[in-house]
Every structure is written in C-alpha cells, then in structure tokens.
Amino acid sequence: MAVVSWKEILLLTGLVVGCYWNSLSCGFVFDDVSAILDNKDLRPSTPLRNLFLNDFWGTPMAEERSHKSYRPLTVLTFRLNYLFSELSASSYHMLNVVLHAVVCVLFLRVCRLFLDKNSSLVAALLFAVHPIHTEAVTGVVGRAELLSSIFLLAAFLAYTKSTGADHTIVWPPIALTVVLVAAATLCKEQGITVVGICCVHEVFVAQGFTLPMLLDTLRQVLQGKDGFPYAVLQTLLKLIVLVISTLLLVIVRVQVIQSQLPVFTRFDNPAAVSPTPTRQLTFNYLLPVNAWLLLNPSELCCDWTMGTIPLVESLLDLRNMATLLFYTFLGLLAYHSLRYRHSSAKTVIMALSLIVLPFIPASNLFFPVGFVVAERVLYVPSMGFCVLIAHGFKIVSHKGHLKKISWLIIGVLLTTHAVKTFKRNWDWESEYTLFTSALKVNKNNAKLWNNVGHALENQNNYAKALQYFLQATRVQPDDIGAHMNVGRTYKNLNKSKEAEDAYLVAKSLMPQVIPGKKYATRVAPNHLNVYINLANLIRANESRLEEADQLYRQAISMRPDFKQAYISRGELLLKMNKLTEARDAYLRALELDRTNADLWYNLAIVNIEMKDPTEALKNFNHALELNPRHKLALFNSALLMQESGEPKFWPEANRRFLNYVEEEPEDANGYFNLGMLAMDANENAAAERWMRKAIGLQAGFRSALFNLALLYSQSKREIDALPVLDELLHHHPEHIKGLILKGDILMNHKKDTRGAKACFERILHMDPTNVQGKHNLCVVYFEERDLPRAERCLEETLALAPNEEYVRRHLSIVRGKIAAMSAAGQPLTSAGGATMAAKEEKPKRVKVEVAEGKEEGRGADAVGKGAGDEKNVRKSSAESLGGAGVDQSESLDSSQSNKRTKGKSTKEIKDIEEKRAAALKRLEEIERILSGD
C-alpha cells in the first residue's frame, strides 16, 4: 500500500482551506441553534455524564420528544469548543474545516488500497471539493458526519491489517477495529455500517472470492462433497467476531433509546405515513434523487421535508422510470463486481459498499427517519461515488487518445465544484441567507417559508415575517406550526383578535384524542404548544383566566409529561392567587425534570408569595446549584437575604449581587441593591459609590437618588444632598419623601424657611390630605411667628388625623402661647419673620420628620425589579422545545411576567420601630420649641 506523501497532505489541506475558509464568517444556523445555542450539555456547569444520558440536542433520551440521536462524542467536541471560545461560531467552523481535511487525507489512504496513485488522488481531490459536503462541513451539526467518517475510515484501515503475511489472523487490528467502530457509532449512528464494509472487503477483496465461487462452495458443503476450506473458515471466524461485536453495539444502542423510535410527523416525512404503494414508490424514488445530487450538485437545499418532493402515488408516475434506471445501473455494477476477480471488479465492489451500506440507515427503506432527503448524510456515500469517478477516469486516461481529454474534464470538474462549494458556503452565513437560498430551489416547502419568516421575526421585522408565515399556510394549509407562527406574529403586532383566530385554526388541525391510544405517537410534541400559546394570549384578559387554565389542563390531559404545560399553568395559578395549586404544578414539573434551574426558580417565587422565605431561599439555591449564573435567581435570592434583616446573610447577598452585575453590567438595579447593602452595613463610602454607579447607568433612578440623598443627610453632608434631591425632583416632581427631606435640610441647615415652605405647600398641592406635609407646614408657620395661621393649620391637621395625639398636644401648646401673648399685649404675628420679645429665647431649628426614610429603597423601582424595570419577575415559561429537526418556526410565546411581592420582614419591622422612636424624639423637640422652653 502506497503511503500518503506530505505534498499530497498539503495539497488536500490547501484545497480544503481554499474552498471553506469563508465558512469561518458564518454563524449558527438551522439545526446549529438547537445543538449549540440551546444545548445545556455544552455548558461547563452541566455534568459530563449528561452527555451520555441525553440525545444530540440535549434532550433526555427517556423523553418522548427526544429524537433518539445518540452522539455523545460529537457533543463532547462541541463542549470543548465552548470551553475554549464559548459561543464564538468561527471556532466551531474552523474545527469542522480541520476535520474535513483529516477525512480527505484518510480517504486518500483508503483509495490507495484499490486505485493507483493518480486516480486515488483524483478521488480524494474530488471528495475534498464536492459541493454536497457544504452542509456537513459548513453546518456545525455536520461535525457528526465528519467525526464518524474519521473513525469509520480508521476502523477500515485497521481491519485491512488483520491478515498476516502467511494468511493467519492478526487479532490486535480486529480489536482496534471494534473500538473504532464503537467510537464511530458514538459520533453518529451510521458509523456502525463500517462493519459491513469490512465484511465486503474481507470476502471479495482480501480472500478474492466471487459470488459464483461462494455459491459453488456452499453447494458442495450442503451436498456433503467437501467441507469448508481453511481460508473460508478463517474468514468466517473474523466475520463472526465482527458480527457479534456489531450486535452488542446494536443492543446497547437499543437500550439507550429505551426501545423507542422517535416521533415524526407527516410534515417531517410525508411518505412515512402514506399508504401502500405510495410509501414504497416514494422511498425508492428518493434513491435516484440522492444519486442525482451527487452527479449534479447544482441545486442544493438545506431542507427537503414537507412538500419538497411530491409523493409518487401511482405506478404510472413517470418518475418511476428514474427509479427503474437507477436499480438497473446499480444491478449491472453489482453483477460486474461480484462475478469477476480482477482489480477493476474489486474497486467497483468497494465503491458500491461505500455508497450503499452507509446510506441504508438514512434510506427510509427499513425504518422511517425524520427527513426526506438530507445532503449531509451523503458525506460517506460520496466517497464511493468519488472512487467510481476516479476509477472511470483511470480507465479512460489509459486510452492514449483520451488521456488529455480525461485530465481536462477532471480539471474542469474540480474547478467548478470548488467554485460552487465556495459560493454555497455564503448561503450558510445566516438563517435568512440560508432559507432564502433554499426557497430559490424549492417553493413547495412550507417549512422554508416558515423559517424565512422566523429569521425576519428575530430581526423584529414582524410585518414582513407575517407575509412569509401566511404564504406557508397557503403552501401547506394543514401545517399547524405555520398557523401558530401567524398567531404569534399577530400578537407581536398587537393584533390580539387575529392572533387568537390563527391559534384557533391551528388548534382545530390537531388530531382528536382517541381513547386508549397514546397521543404523542400521532403528533409532534411541540405542536401541543398551540394550547400554551393560546392560553398565554387570552390570559391577558382577567375575565378569561379560567378559560386559559382549561387549555393548560387540556394539554396536560393529552400528554401528562408535558412539562411546559405545568410551568405555564403554575404561572397562571400564581396570577389567580391559587398558590397551593401553583406550587403543586411546579412540583409536578420538577418530577419530570429536576435539572431545570428555571423550575426551581419559579417554585421559589411561589414560596415567597406563600410567605415562606426559608423554603424560597432553599429553592433559589437549588436553581443556582444547577446554573450558578442564573441571573434572576442570583438577584432575587440576594434580595431575599437582604430583606431578612439578618447580618449573617449580608456577605453572601453581596457576593450574589456582585455576580449579578457581572452578568448584567448595564443593569442599574444590581448596583443600587449593592448600595443598599452597604448602607445596612454602615459602609457609607461603598454605598455612595454603588448609588452613583446606578444613577450613572439609569438617569433619574428615583430610589437611588433618594437614598443617596438620605445617605448624605445621615452622614451630616446635608449640603451635598441638595443637588441630588434637585435631580430627583427634576425627574420625579411628585416625590413626596424627597420634598420632605429637602424641606428639612432647607429649614435646619440652609435656614431657608421660604424654600422649605414651598416644598411642603407643593406636597399639599399634590395631596391635600398628607398629614406629615400639613403638620410640617404648621411648624413652618410657627417658625415664621404666624401663630394664628399655625393654629388654623394645626386645627385642619387634627381634622385630617383626629387620633394623632401629638397634633392635639401641639395645637394645645400653640393656643396656650397665643393666650399668653394676648394677655401680655404682644402681637400674635411678626411681619417679615421678625423675632418675638427680646426676653424670649430664639427656638431651635426643627429636624422635620421624614417618614419611612431609607425604607423606600425596598420597594417600587428601588428594588428595581418591579413594574418599571421588569427584572424581579418570575421566569418566562418560554424555554426551547423542539429539538433538532423540529421546525424552528414553531416556537413558543413568552408567558406573562408578574411582579414579585413580599411581606414585612423582621428587618422591616425593626426599622419601623426605630423610626417610630425617632419620630417621638422629634415630637418632644417640637413640643419644647412650641412651649418656649
């Protein structure tokens, strides 16, 4: 066997890089989204063992929605990519290009077993540039084909060394072959077919048998004329070892999928659910369709499902001629290769084994698969095709007068294929370019119209997306997903009535439940999302909450393990204040998936609503154990610890808020709550720094401005507080507490009675019944020595709050002062704020009460997670359903967000008591002033 030279390796590598370098500019498209972006198995936080428990798309193999594609070694390489570059698409594409170059070199080494040096190089060059490979190389999920091919070729090369020079069996290569077959199978299922290729090689190439020889030997054995020759016995022993190993792999594979085939619908593969003979005629017609793609890869399409290839429903359909011609040509080649022993026959039989055997799992002939045609599954079969082309080139080039023409044809073929491959790569740049290029080839596939619409939807171009979704419903009127997309887009366009009508159409297309028949076997699980989407839409109307709940329960009755229905229903029940039922819904969902951090988070929110902070914190911690970077769990658990009033929780709360701002560096609320924690711990410098950061990110941040001003006031930096209060009142002129604090500072530190009076009058203009503002204005009147007005003001205040004893006492003091001054003949008012009698000592300035003070920082936008900022909300229930191969257009609507509420914590009660004590001290001070002490 001729080895591969470094020049040939460099030539193949350079050609691959030249054809595929532009793929590095492509993103994650189509199935890459489910396999990479939405696959939690890539994240370092996911245990490695999950790779061997879940399918290729990260769905547990035990779930019915799993596609049962078990490729843990491929997912492991994705995880390694993520470890080094996270979600940088270029690194994933670069590794695919490298792997394709490795396959090309290995393929050249295999070709050297059957072809001469030149023709084997031609085969490898043609394989390197063939446009049919763009889906396998440029599509990141095509890595399964690349890795499986590497192990498949390596297994075959190892097996070719299993026969010694004296025709004895060499067992180490056979053992290595078994290991490599297992690795190939763990990369993609078709890897196991290399065992069949090895068997063909052993019988017809290594041992040199022909079909007539085998039949003659078998006949003699059966007639008792002769036993099996020694060579045949050796061959049988090797094949028995391979077959037993293969059976063990098959048994393990069946156990992994728990003896369940994946659920596919007529939209994925229409022929699979068609009656006889339509099913057989169509599936057999697909063979020449695939062959034509290898021969003429001019019109390539990323998706061949749905109505791409019309069903062959009659024997009179002219397309049956293509099927007949294909089988005739294939039969002639097989007859030629099995009947003769010369090298040409051996080359052809190995080429046919490379074409036929790896294609069998995807052929639909023995069991249905989730697609009609898929270009990437032709990656290995194209090796056999390239061997046939190279073998034909070898035959023609040996004819003297055709040698130059044959080289010219090969040169043109390689050039045109390389150019086509390079241009085809650009189609994979984005989902929009990929699906629009597919529509140029095929306009009868509703899924393509849906996916173009979906790409536009991701760009927030809802109006244009709607046109594509509507066209999808015209191309395939019974496509449930298309009507769901129409409904979702109408909802995004705020056309609720049209959205509901579209969802109702989709719902009407759902199969009816048949008693005793398992529903999930007759419909794609993600189609059940129509109930979720419709319920999410109508529950915005408070009068239709029960109707929405009925839809959730209907989905659950159809599929008791429908996790998403429990999640959405839990949110609805929380909105309906049915807390126990909401908790039960989340607990049921957790029985189905205990590794879902969002579920633990939602359950914690229910615990908060049920006034059970201890259990809430425990469930927040569960969520963070599963996903340490879960932003909402970080924020709300830290907030819960902060609200507990327990200083022992503050360091951990601070750490979680720091992690949160690391994840959300532009969210002012995280910095604000860090500032509040620092205030709790009397770390004023840190509190000021965090508050300033929050205000810098969110101009007019009401609670951050107020609490910063309060911080300055408490730190005896009242003058620094005034510009902060001015900014607060510029953005929020109705902020009563800010006006009270400003009035206090103006009276006690700036000695600006007029300014303070304007603040209190402004409060009363907004709220004439505000007792605090009214009372403080009365104090201003007293400071101005306008006793009659102070008396009237206090009388009005007492009428507003007849049970406030301090107002009654203050009124009594003022009246006593008026009586004393009247008896002494002193004027009751002092124009221009003049002083009283010289003998009377000037009263001290009053620190006007600022009720609730810092506590404001715990509510409204101070928490930052309320109505204004929409952060402290329960997690939306719209997580990724559908796995690979599922129509991306059938995405789920987002659920309604709800504010998180809270009860009074121990810290809050303590603060209120402290404020009451402070208020009593202020009242005593005011009484001393009013009494003239």
Short mmCIF file of N, CA and C in Angstrom, two decimals, residues 186-291:
data_model
loop_
_atom_site.label_atom_id
_atom_site.label_comp_id
_atom_site.label_asym_id
_atom_site.label_seq_id
_atom_site.Cartn_x
_atom_site.Cartn_y
_atom_site.Cartn_z
N LEU A 186 -20.67 6.24 18.26
CA LEU A 186 -20.95 7.25 19.29
C LEU A 186 -20.84 8.67 18.74
N CYS A 187 -20.31 8.78 17.53
CA CYS A 187 -20.30 10.09 16.85
C CYS A 187 -21.54 10.26 15.98
N LYS A 188 -21.91 9.19 15.28
CA LYS A 188 -23.17 9.16 14.54
C LYS A 188 -23.50 7.71 14.23
N GLU A 189 -24.80 7.44 14.21
CA GLU A 189 -25.27 6.07 14.14
C GLU A 189 -24.77 5.30 12.93
N GLN A 190 -24.59 5.99 11.80
CA GLN A 190 -24.20 5.29 10.58
C GLN A 190 -22.78 4.74 10.67
N GLY A 191 -22.03 5.11 11.70
CA GLY A 191 -20.67 4.60 11.85
C GLY A 191 -20.61 3.10 11.96
N ILE A 192 -21.69 2.49 12.44
CA ILE A 192 -21.69 1.03 12.62
C ILE A 192 -21.66 0.30 11.28
N THR A 193 -22.01 0.99 10.20
CA THR A 193 -22.06 0.33 8.89
C THR A 193 -20.67 -0.03 8.37
N VAL A 194 -19.61 0.48 9.00
CA VAL A 194 -18.27 0.13 8.55
C VAL A 194 -18.03 -1.37 8.73
N VAL A 195 -18.77 -1.99 9.64
CA VAL A 195 -18.63 -3.44 9.81
C VAL A 195 -19.01 -4.15 8.51
N GLY A 196 -20.07 -3.71 7.86
CA GLY A 196 -20.47 -4.30 6.58
C GLY A 196 -19.41 -4.08 5.52
N ILE A 197 -18.80 -2.88 5.52
CA ILE A 197 -17.74 -2.58 4.55
C ILE A 197 -16.55 -3.51 4.78
N CYS A 198 -16.21 -3.73 6.04
CA CYS A 198 -15.11 -4.64 6.36
C CYS A 198 -15.42 -6.07 5.90
N CYS A 199 -16.67 -6.48 6.06
CA CYS A 199 -17.06 -7.82 5.63
C CYS A 199 -16.94 -7.97 4.11
N VAL A 200 -17.39 -6.96 3.39
CA VAL A 200 -17.27 -6.99 1.92
C VAL A 200 -15.81 -7.07 1.52
N HIS A 201 -14.96 -6.27 2.18
CA HIS A 201 -13.54 -6.27 1.85
C HIS A 201 -12.92 -7.64 2.15
N GLU A 202 -13.27 -8.21 3.28
CA GLU A 202 -12.69 -9.49 3.66
C GLU A 202 -13.03 -10.59 2.66
N VAL A 203 -14.30 -10.63 2.24
CA VAL A 203 -14.75 -11.72 1.37
C VAL A 203 -14.29 -11.53 -0.06
N PHE A 204 -14.54 -10.33 -0.60
CA PHE A 204 -14.34 -10.16 -2.05
C PHE A 204 -12.99 -9.57 -2.43
N VAL A 205 -12.30 -8.94 -1.48
CA VAL A 205 -11.00 -8.34 -1.81
C VAL A 205 -9.87 -9.14 -1.15
N ALA A 206 -9.92 -9.23 0.18
CA ALA A 206 -8.83 -9.92 0.87
C ALA A 206 -8.75 -11.40 0.50
N GLN A 207 -9.90 -12.08 0.46
CA GLN A 207 -9.92 -13.51 0.14
C GLN A 207 -10.13 -13.76 -1.35
N GLY A 208 -10.53 -12.74 -2.09
CA GLY A 208 -10.65 -12.87 -3.55
C GLY A 208 -11.81 -13.72 -4.02
N PHE A 209 -12.83 -13.92 -3.20
CA PHE A 209 -13.97 -14.71 -3.63
C PHE A 209 -14.84 -13.91 -4.61
N THR A 210 -15.54 -14.65 -5.44
CA THR A 210 -16.60 -14.07 -6.27
C THR A 210 -17.90 -14.72 -5.85
N LEU A 211 -18.99 -14.14 -6.28
CA LEU A 211 -20.29 -14.71 -5.91
C LEU A 211 -20.45 -16.13 -6.45
N PRO A 212 -20.08 -16.42 -7.70
CA PRO A 212 -20.17 -17.81 -8.17
C PRO A 212 -19.33 -18.78 -7.33
N MET A 213 -18.14 -18.35 -6.92
CA MET A 213 -17.29 -19.21 -6.10
C MET A 213 -17.95 -19.50 -4.75
N LEU A 214 -18.53 -18.50 -4.14
CA LEU A 214 -19.19 -18.69 -2.84
C LEU A 214 -20.38 -19.64 -2.97
N LEU A 215 -21.15 -19.45 -4.04
CA LEU A 215 -22.32 -20.32 -4.25
C LEU A 215 -21.88 -21.75 -4.50
N ASP A 216 -20.80 -21.92 -5.26
CA ASP A 216 -20.31 -23.28 -5.55
C ASP A 216 -19.80 -23.95 -4.28
N THR A 217 -19.05 -23.20 -3.47
CA THR A 217 -18.56 -23.76 -2.21
C THR A 217 -19.70 -24.16 -1.30
N LEU A 218 -20.70 -23.31 -1.21
CA LEU A 218 -21.85 -23.60 -0.36
C LEU A 218 -22.60 -24.83 -0.85
N ARG A 219 -22.71 -24.96 -2.17
CA ARG A 219 -23.42 -26.11 -2.74
C ARG A 219 -22.68 -27.39 -2.42
N GLN A 220 -21.37 -27.38 -2.54
CA GLN A 220 -20.59 -28.59 -2.26
C GLN A 220 -20.69 -28.99 -0.79
N VAL A 221 -20.69 -27.99 0.10
CA VAL A 221 -20.81 -28.28 1.53
C VAL A 221 -22.16 -28.88 1.83
N LEU A 222 -23.20 -28.30 1.26
CA LEU A 222 -24.56 -28.80 1.51
C LEU A 222 -24.74 -30.21 0.96
N GLN A 223 -24.03 -30.52 -0.16
CA GLN A 223 -24.15 -31.85 -0.75
C GLN A 223 -23.23 -32.86 -0.07
N GLY A 224 -22.43 -32.39 0.86
CA GLY A 224 -21.55 -33.27 1.61
C GLY A 224 -20.33 -33.69 0.84
N LYS A 225 -20.04 -33.08 -0.27
CA LYS A 225 -18.88 -33.47 -1.09
C LYS A 225 -17.58 -32.97 -0.48
N ASP A 226 -17.66 -31.89 0.25
CA ASP A 226 -16.43 -31.31 0.76
C ASP A 226 -16.78 -30.40 1.94
N GLY A 227 -15.82 -30.18 2.85
CA GLY A 227 -16.03 -29.24 3.94
C GLY A 227 -15.59 -27.85 3.53
N PHE A 228 -15.70 -26.92 4.49
CA PHE A 228 -15.26 -25.55 4.20
C PHE A 228 -13.75 -25.51 4.10
N PRO A 229 -13.21 -24.84 3.09
CA PRO A 229 -11.76 -24.66 3.02
C PRO A 229 -11.26 -23.88 4.23
N TYR A 230 -9.99 -24.03 4.54
CA TYR A 230 -9.40 -23.37 5.71
C TYR A 230 -9.52 -21.85 5.60
N ALA A 231 -9.31 -21.35 4.39
CA ALA A 231 -9.40 -19.90 4.19
C ALA A 231 -10.81 -19.41 4.50
N VAL A 232 -11.80 -20.22 4.12
CA VAL A 232 -13.19 -19.83 4.37
C VAL A 232 -13.47 -19.84 5.87
N LEU A 233 -12.93 -20.84 6.56
CA LEU A 233 -13.13 -20.93 8.00
C LEU A 233 -12.51 -19.74 8.72
N GLN A 234 -11.33 -19.34 8.28
CA GLN A 234 -10.69 -18.16 8.87
C GLN A 234 -11.53 -16.91 8.63
N THR A 235 -12.01 -16.82 7.40
CA THR A 235 -12.87 -15.65 7.08
C THR A 235 -14.11 -15.65 7.94
N LEU A 236 -14.73 -16.82 8.10
CA LEU A 236 -15.94 -16.91 8.91
C LEU A 236 -15.67 -16.51 10.35
N LEU A 237 -14.52 -16.92 10.89
CA LEU A 237 -14.19 -16.60 12.28
C LEU A 237 -14.07 -15.09 12.47
N LYS A 238 -13.37 -14.44 11.53
CA LYS A 238 -13.22 -12.99 11.64
C LYS A 238 -14.57 -12.29 11.52
N LEU A 239 -15.39 -12.77 10.58
CA LEU A 239 -16.69 -12.14 10.38
C LEU A 239 -17.60 -12.36 11.58
N ILE A 240 -17.50 -13.55 12.19
CA ILE A 240 -18.32 -13.82 13.38
C ILE A 240 -17.97 -12.86 14.51
N VAL A 241 -16.67 -12.60 14.68
CA VAL A 241 -16.24 -11.64 15.72
C VAL A 241 -16.81 -10.26 15.43
N LEU A 242 -16.75 -9.83 14.17
CA LEU A 242 -17.28 -8.52 13.80
C LEU A 242 -18.79 -8.46 14.00
N VAL A 243 -19.47 -9.51 13.60
CA VAL A 243 -20.94 -9.52 13.69
C VAL A 243 -21.38 -9.51 15.15
N ILE A 244 -20.71 -10.32 16.00
CA ILE A 244 -21.07 -10.34 17.42
C ILE A 244 -20.84 -8.96 18.05
N SER A 245 -19.71 -8.35 17.70
CA SER A 245 -19.42 -7.00 18.22
C SER A 245 -20.50 -6.01 17.77
N THR A 246 -20.90 -6.15 16.53
CA THR A 246 -21.93 -5.26 16.00
C THR A 246 -23.26 -5.47 16.72
N LEU A 247 -23.59 -6.72 16.96
CA LEU A 247 -24.85 -7.00 17.66
C LEU A 247 -24.83 -6.42 19.07
N LEU A 248 -23.68 -6.52 19.73
CA LEU A 248 -23.58 -5.93 21.06
C LEU A 248 -23.79 -4.42 21.01
N LEU A 249 -23.19 -3.78 20.01
CA LEU A 249 -23.38 -2.33 19.86
C LEU A 249 -24.84 -1.99 19.60
N VAL A 250 -25.48 -2.81 18.77
CA VAL A 250 -26.89 -2.57 18.46
C VAL A 250 -27.75 -2.73 19.73
N ILE A 251 -27.44 -3.75 20.52
CA ILE A 251 -28.20 -3.99 21.76
C ILE A 251 -28.04 -2.79 22.71
N VAL A 252 -26.80 -2.32 22.85
CA VAL A 252 -26.56 -1.16 23.71
C VAL A 252 -27.31 0.06 23.18
N ARG A 253 -27.28 0.24 21.88
CA ARG A 253 -27.96 1.39 21.26
C ARG A 253 -29.46 1.32 21.48
N VAL A 254 -30.04 0.12 21.37
CA VAL A 254 -31.48 -0.04 21.60
C VAL A 254 -31.82 0.24 23.05
N GLN A 255 -30.93 -0.19 23.97
CA GLN A 255 -31.16 0.08 25.38
C GLN A 255 -31.11 1.57 25.67
N VAL A 256 -30.21 2.26 24.99
CA VAL A 256 -30.07 3.70 25.21
C VAL A 256 -31.35 4.44 24.83
N ILE A 257 -31.95 4.06 23.71
CA ILE A 257 -33.18 4.73 23.28
C ILE A 257 -34.40 4.11 23.93
N GLN A 258 -34.17 3.15 24.84
CA GLN A 258 -35.25 2.50 25.60
C GLN A 258 -36.29 1.89 24.67
N SER A 259 -35.78 1.31 23.59
CA SER A 259 -36.61 0.57 22.62
C SER A 259 -37.72 1.43 22.02
N GLN A 260 -37.50 2.74 21.99
CA GLN A 260 -38.49 3.65 21.42
C GLN A 260 -37.91 4.34 20.19
N LEU A 261 -38.70 4.37 19.13
CA LEU A 261 -38.30 5.15 17.98
C LEU A 261 -38.77 6.58 18.18
N PRO A 262 -38.08 7.55 17.60
CA PRO A 262 -38.51 8.94 17.76
C PRO A 262 -39.86 9.19 17.09
N VAL A 263 -40.54 10.25 17.54
CA VAL A 263 -41.85 10.60 16.99
C VAL A 263 -41.65 11.57 15.84
N PHE A 264 -42.04 11.16 14.63
CA PHE A 264 -42.00 12.04 13.47
C PHE A 264 -43.42 12.21 12.93
N THR A 265 -43.65 13.29 12.22
CA THR A 265 -44.98 13.56 11.69
C THR A 265 -44.94 13.55 10.17
N ARG A 266 -46.12 13.65 9.59
CA ARG A 266 -46.21 13.68 8.13
C ARG A 266 -45.57 14.95 7.56
N PHE A 267 -45.37 15.96 8.39
CA PHE A 267 -44.70 17.16 7.90
C PHE A 267 -43.21 16.93 7.75
N ASP A 268 -42.63 16.12 8.63
CA ASP A 268 -41.21 15.80 8.52
C ASP A 268 -40.94 14.87 7.35
N ASN A 269 -41.78 13.86 7.20
CA ASN A 269 -41.56 12.83 6.19
C ASN A 269 -42.92 12.34 5.70
N PRO A 270 -43.53 13.02 4.73
CA PRO A 270 -44.89 12.68 4.31
C PRO A 270 -45.05 11.23 3.86
N ALA A 271 -44.04 10.68 3.19
CA ALA A 271 -44.16 9.32 2.67
C ALA A 271 -44.25 8.28 3.79
N ALA A 272 -43.65 8.61 4.95
CA ALA A 272 -43.60 7.64 6.04
C ALA A 272 -44.99 7.29 6.56
N VAL A 273 -45.95 8.19 6.41
CA VAL A 273 -47.31 7.93 6.91
C VAL A 273 -48.29 7.70 5.76
N SER A 274 -47.75 7.51 4.55
CA SER A 274 -48.60 7.28 3.38
C SER A 274 -48.91 5.79 3.24
N PRO A 275 -50.00 5.46 2.59
CA PRO A 275 -50.37 4.05 2.42
C PRO A 275 -49.54 3.37 1.33
N THR A 276 -49.65 2.07 1.26
CA THR A 276 -49.05 1.29 0.18
C THR A 276 -49.88 1.52 -1.10
N PRO A 277 -49.29 1.66 -2.29
CA PRO A 277 -47.85 1.58 -2.61
C PRO A 277 -47.16 2.94 -2.61
N THR A 278 -47.87 4.01 -2.20
CA THR A 278 -47.27 5.35 -2.25
C THR A 278 -45.99 5.40 -1.44
N ARG A 279 -46.02 4.81 -0.25
CA ARG A 279 -44.84 4.85 0.61
C ARG A 279 -43.65 4.19 -0.08
N GLN A 280 -43.83 2.98 -0.61
CA GLN A 280 -42.73 2.24 -1.23
C GLN A 280 -42.24 2.93 -2.51
N LEU A 281 -43.16 3.39 -3.32
CA LEU A 281 -42.77 4.06 -4.57
C LEU A 281 -41.97 5.33 -4.30
N THR A 282 -42.42 6.08 -3.30
CA THR A 282 -41.73 7.35 -2.99
C THR A 282 -40.35 7.10 -2.41
N PHE A 283 -40.27 6.19 -1.45
CA PHE A 283 -38.97 5.92 -0.83
C PHE A 283 -37.97 5.38 -1.84
N ASN A 284 -38.41 4.56 -2.76
CA ASN A 284 -37.49 4.05 -3.78
C ASN A 284 -37.11 5.14 -4.77
N TYR A 285 -38.03 6.07 -5.03
CA TYR A 285 -37.70 7.18 -5.93
C TYR A 285 -36.66 8.11 -5.31
N LEU A 286 -36.62 8.16 -4.00
CA LEU A 286 -35.65 9.03 -3.34
C LEU A 286 -34.21 8.58 -3.60
N LEU A 287 -34.01 7.32 -3.93
CA LEU A 287 -32.65 6.83 -4.21
C LEU A 287 -32.05 7.51 -5.44
N PRO A 288 -32.74 7.53 -6.59
CA PRO A 288 -32.18 8.27 -7.73
C PRO A 288 -32.09 9.77 -7.48
N VAL A 289 -32.96 10.31 -6.61
CA VAL A 289 -32.85 11.74 -6.27
C VAL A 289 -31.52 12.00 -5.57
N ASN A 290 -31.16 11.16 -4.61
CA ASN A 290 -29.87 11.31 -3.93
C ASN A 290 -28.70 11.11 -4.89
N ALA A 291 -28.84 10.12 -5.78
CA ALA A 291 -27.78 9.88 -6.76
C ALA A 291 -27.58 11.10 -7.67
#
